[in-house]
mmCIF file of C-alpha atoms in Angstrom:
data_model
loop_
_atom_site.group_PDB
_atom_site.id
_atom_site.type_symbol
_atom_site.label_atom_id
_atom_site.label_comp_id
_atom_site.label_asym_id
_atom_site.label_seq_id
_atom_site.Cartn_x
_atom_site.Cartn_y
_atom_site.Cartn_z
ATOM 1 C CA GLU A 234 183.515 104.648 -87.424
ATOM 2 C CA SER A 235 184.317 104.799 -91.114
ATOM 3 C CA ILE A 236 182.347 102.844 -93.689
ATOM 4 C CA VAL A 237 185.449 100.863 -94.672
ATOM 5 C CA ASN A 238 186.066 99.621 -91.115
ATOM 6 C CA ASP A 239 182.414 99.000 -90.158
ATOM 7 C CA GLY A 240 182.513 95.376 -89.006
ATOM 8 C CA GLY A 241 178.752 95.048 -89.159
ATOM 9 C CA LEU A 242 178.431 95.569 -92.908
ATOM 10 C CA TYR A 243 179.244 93.224 -95.770
ATOM 11 C CA GLY A 244 181.413 94.349 -98.672
ATOM 12 C CA LYS A 245 178.631 95.023 -101.190
ATOM 13 C CA ASP A 246 176.809 97.242 -98.666
ATOM 14 C CA LYS A 247 180.009 99.120 -97.917
ATOM 15 C CA GLU A 248 180.774 99.599 -101.616
ATOM 16 C CA LYS A 249 177.252 100.945 -102.191
ATOM 17 C CA ARG A 250 177.651 103.426 -99.317
ATOM 18 C CA LEU A 251 181.103 104.478 -100.494
ATOM 19 C CA LYS A 252 179.800 105.015 -104.021
ATOM 20 C CA ASN A 253 176.910 107.131 -102.711
ATOM 21 C CA LEU A 254 179.319 109.151 -100.595
ATOM 22 C CA GLY A 255 181.597 109.685 -103.604
ATOM 23 C CA THR A 256 178.654 110.808 -105.716
ATOM 24 C CA GLN A 257 177.525 113.225 -103.004
ATOM 25 C CA PHE A 258 181.013 114.664 -102.786
ATOM 26 C CA TRP A 259 182.118 114.609 -106.444
ATOM 27 C CA GLY A 260 178.809 114.514 -108.272
ATOM 28 C CA ALA A 261 179.005 113.336 -111.884
ATOM 29 C CA ASP A 262 182.827 113.220 -111.652
ATOM 30 C CA ALA A 263 182.852 110.567 -108.896
ATOM 31 C CA GLU A 264 184.171 107.696 -111.034
ATOM 32 C CA GLU A 265 186.865 109.842 -112.621
ATOM 33 C CA ALA A 266 187.922 111.156 -109.205
ATOM 34 C CA GLU A 267 188.145 107.579 -107.887
ATOM 35 C CA SER A 268 190.486 106.609 -110.719
ATOM 36 C CA PHE A 269 193.008 109.223 -109.551
ATOM 37 C CA ARG A 270 192.830 108.154 -105.905
ATOM 38 C CA SER A 271 195.915 106.534 -104.385
ATOM 39 C CA ASP A 272 198.123 103.778 -105.702
ATOM 40 C CA PRO A 273 196.812 100.314 -106.646
ATOM 41 C CA SER A 274 198.302 98.704 -103.545
ATOM 42 C CA ALA A 275 196.443 101.060 -101.204
ATOM 43 C CA ARG A 276 193.199 100.633 -103.165
ATOM 44 C CA CYS A 277 193.559 96.848 -103.069
ATOM 45 C CA ASP A 278 194.235 96.902 -99.310
ATOM 46 C CA GLU A 279 191.171 99.096 -98.831
ATOM 47 C CA LYS A 280 188.977 96.718 -100.842
ATOM 48 C CA LEU A 281 190.274 93.770 -98.814
ATOM 49 C CA THR A 282 189.342 95.727 -95.678
ATOM 50 C CA VAL A 283 185.919 96.540 -97.137
ATOM 51 C CA TYR A 284 185.346 92.805 -97.705
ATOM 52 C CA LYS A 285 186.886 91.650 -94.400
ATOM 53 C CA LYS A 286 183.587 90.442 -92.929
ATOM 54 C CA ASP A 287 182.819 88.494 -96.108
ATOM 55 C CA LEU A 288 186.325 86.993 -96.221
ATOM 56 C CA ASP A 289 186.245 86.041 -92.532
ATOM 57 C CA GLU A 290 183.097 83.988 -93.115
ATOM 58 C CA MET A 291 184.612 81.968 -95.993
ATOM 59 C CA ASN A 292 186.462 78.689 -95.803
ATOM 60 C CA PRO A 293 190.173 78.908 -96.661
ATOM 61 C CA ALA A 294 189.754 77.909 -100.331
ATOM 62 C CA GLN A 295 186.909 80.385 -100.887
ATOM 63 C CA ARG A 296 188.869 83.101 -99.120
ATOM 64 C CA GLU A 297 191.958 82.473 -101.241
ATOM 65 C CA ALA A 298 189.899 82.636 -104.451
ATOM 66 C CA ALA A 299 188.119 85.822 -103.349
ATOM 67 C CA VAL A 300 191.391 87.526 -102.383
ATOM 68 C CA ARG A 301 192.865 86.544 -105.751
ATOM 69 C CA LYS A 302 189.856 88.000 -107.579
ATOM 70 C CA ILE A 303 190.181 91.293 -105.684
ATOM 71 C CA ARG A 304 193.929 91.464 -106.325
ATOM 72 C CA GLU A 305 193.357 90.820 -110.038
ATOM 73 C CA GLU A 306 191.323 94.048 -110.181
ATOM 74 C CA PHE A 307 194.438 96.021 -109.292
ATOM 75 C CA PHE A 308 197.489 94.011 -110.359
ATOM 76 C CA SER A 309 198.862 91.983 -113.256
ATOM 77 C CA PRO A 310 198.691 88.165 -113.028
ATOM 78 C CA GLU A 311 202.439 88.044 -112.332
ATOM 79 C CA ILE A 312 202.129 90.333 -109.327
ATOM 80 C CA VAL A 313 199.084 88.417 -108.058
ATOM 81 C CA ASP A 314 201.126 85.193 -108.275
ATOM 82 C CA ARG A 315 203.986 86.827 -106.343
ATOM 83 C CA LEU A 316 201.571 88.051 -103.657
ATOM 84 C CA GLU A 317 200.154 84.546 -103.320
ATOM 85 C CA GLY A 318 203.703 83.221 -102.979
ATOM 86 C CA LEU A 319 204.275 85.674 -100.152
ATOM 87 C CA ASP A 320 200.989 84.604 -98.544
ATOM 88 C CA ARG A 321 202.167 80.987 -98.616
ATOM 89 C CA LYS A 322 205.570 81.932 -97.220
ATOM 90 C CA PHE A 323 204.041 83.932 -94.349
ATOM 91 C CA ALA A 324 201.591 81.119 -93.565
ATOM 92 C CA GLN A 325 204.474 78.627 -93.449
ATOM 93 C CA GLN A 326 206.495 80.948 -91.200
ATOM 94 C CA LYS A 327 203.521 81.287 -88.864
ATOM 95 C CA LYS A 328 203.097 77.501 -88.782
ATOM 96 C CA ASN A 329 206.816 77.009 -88.145
ATOM 97 C CA GLU A 330 206.778 79.537 -85.322
ATOM 98 C CA ALA A 331 203.759 77.908 -83.676
ATOM 99 C CA GLY A 332 205.515 74.539 -83.838
ATOM 100 C CA TYR A 333 208.693 76.071 -82.475
ATOM 101 C CA ARG A 334 206.816 77.675 -79.551
ATOM 102 C CA GLU A 335 205.393 74.283 -78.546
ATOM 103 C CA LYS A 336 208.799 72.617 -78.597
ATOM 104 C CA GLU A 337 210.430 75.631 -76.919
ATOM 105 C CA LYS A 338 208.106 75.206 -73.923
ATOM 106 C CA SER A 339 209.243 71.639 -73.330
ATOM 107 C CA VAL A 340 212.920 72.576 -73.625
ATOM 108 C CA LEU A 341 212.548 75.491 -71.199
ATOM 109 C CA ALA A 342 210.549 73.359 -68.756
ATOM 110 C CA ASP A 343 213.129 70.544 -68.691
ATOM 111 C CA PRO A 344 214.718 70.703 -65.211
ATOM 112 C CA GLY A 345 217.522 68.364 -66.275
ATOM 113 C CA LEU A 346 219.037 70.916 -68.674
ATOM 114 C CA SER A 347 221.387 73.728 -67.729
ATOM 115 C CA ARG A 348 220.778 77.231 -69.070
ATOM 116 C CA GLU A 349 223.535 76.703 -71.650
ATOM 117 C CA GLU A 350 222.074 73.372 -72.765
ATOM 118 C CA LYS A 351 218.641 74.945 -73.143
ATOM 119 C CA GLU A 352 220.080 77.790 -75.237
ATOM 120 C CA SER A 353 221.979 75.308 -77.413
ATOM 121 C CA ARG A 354 218.906 73.120 -77.944
ATOM 122 C CA LEU A 355 216.765 76.161 -78.752
ATOM 123 C CA GLU A 356 219.299 77.360 -81.319
ATOM 124 C CA THR A 357 219.350 73.909 -82.928
ATOM 125 C CA LEU A 358 215.555 73.856 -82.892
ATOM 126 C CA GLN A 359 215.439 77.305 -84.494
ATOM 127 C CA ASN A 360 217.805 76.172 -87.238
ATOM 128 C CA GLU A 361 215.710 73.055 -87.883
ATOM 129 C CA MET A 362 212.335 74.762 -87.865
ATOM 130 C CA MET A 363 213.148 78.152 -89.366
ATOM 131 C CA GLY A 364 215.743 77.075 -91.914
ATOM 132 C CA GLU A 365 217.256 80.013 -93.779
ATOM 133 C CA ASP A 366 215.109 82.393 -91.712
ATOM 134 C CA ALA A 367 216.644 81.268 -88.393
ATOM 135 C CA ASP A 368 218.908 84.322 -88.040
ATOM 136 C CA VAL A 369 216.030 86.694 -88.729
ATOM 137 C CA PHE A 370 213.927 84.788 -86.199
ATOM 138 C CA ARG A 371 216.669 85.121 -83.574
ATOM 139 C CA LYS A 372 216.854 88.870 -84.155
ATOM 140 C CA LYS A 373 213.081 89.163 -83.753
ATOM 141 C CA GLU A 374 213.307 87.075 -80.589
ATOM 142 C CA ALA A 375 215.981 89.372 -79.160
ATOM 143 C CA VAL A 376 213.772 92.401 -79.803
ATOM 144 C CA ARG A 377 210.720 90.635 -78.344
ATOM 145 C CA LYS A 378 212.626 89.668 -75.195
ATOM 146 C CA ALA A 379 214.054 93.189 -74.825
ATOM 147 C CA LEU A 380 210.551 94.654 -75.101
ATOM 148 C CA GLN A 381 209.228 92.160 -72.560
ATOM 149 C CA SER A 382 212.083 93.062 -70.244
ATOM 150 C CA GLU A 383 211.294 96.775 -70.626
ATOM 151 C CA THR A 384 207.596 96.231 -70.028
ATOM 152 C CA GLY A 385 208.336 94.135 -66.965
ATOM 153 C CA LYS A 386 210.477 96.886 -65.439
ATOM 154 C CA ARG A 387 207.663 99.417 -65.391
#
């Protein structure tokens, strides 16, 4: 298992090991070599992976602050703000989908509704809960159902 993905180590321990490894490999040029390594996005993702154990043990507010601090090492404040906006959007989508799934179950389980009525109610529910993302959600649902159908055939 790589140092980066070692779930038993905290971030500082991983960084220390990675630095030692870099020094063993590059010698005195380790820091300069690191500066040429990959794009900022990949380096940021790696650091977030390095600190995964630490982040998982934080409450949501601490985690958000720690992620922001890591991102600020690699990106401008404007990009960090945009990334946080995307985080909020994805969290809201996840929440909306969880709420949809709960309501979907009751619609599908209703014996008093025909197949067409269920489909109509689900489409209305998707529009209400997913808003402007309803069409994208429906496309993802079609792919998910097709994959389930394929898996079930085997």
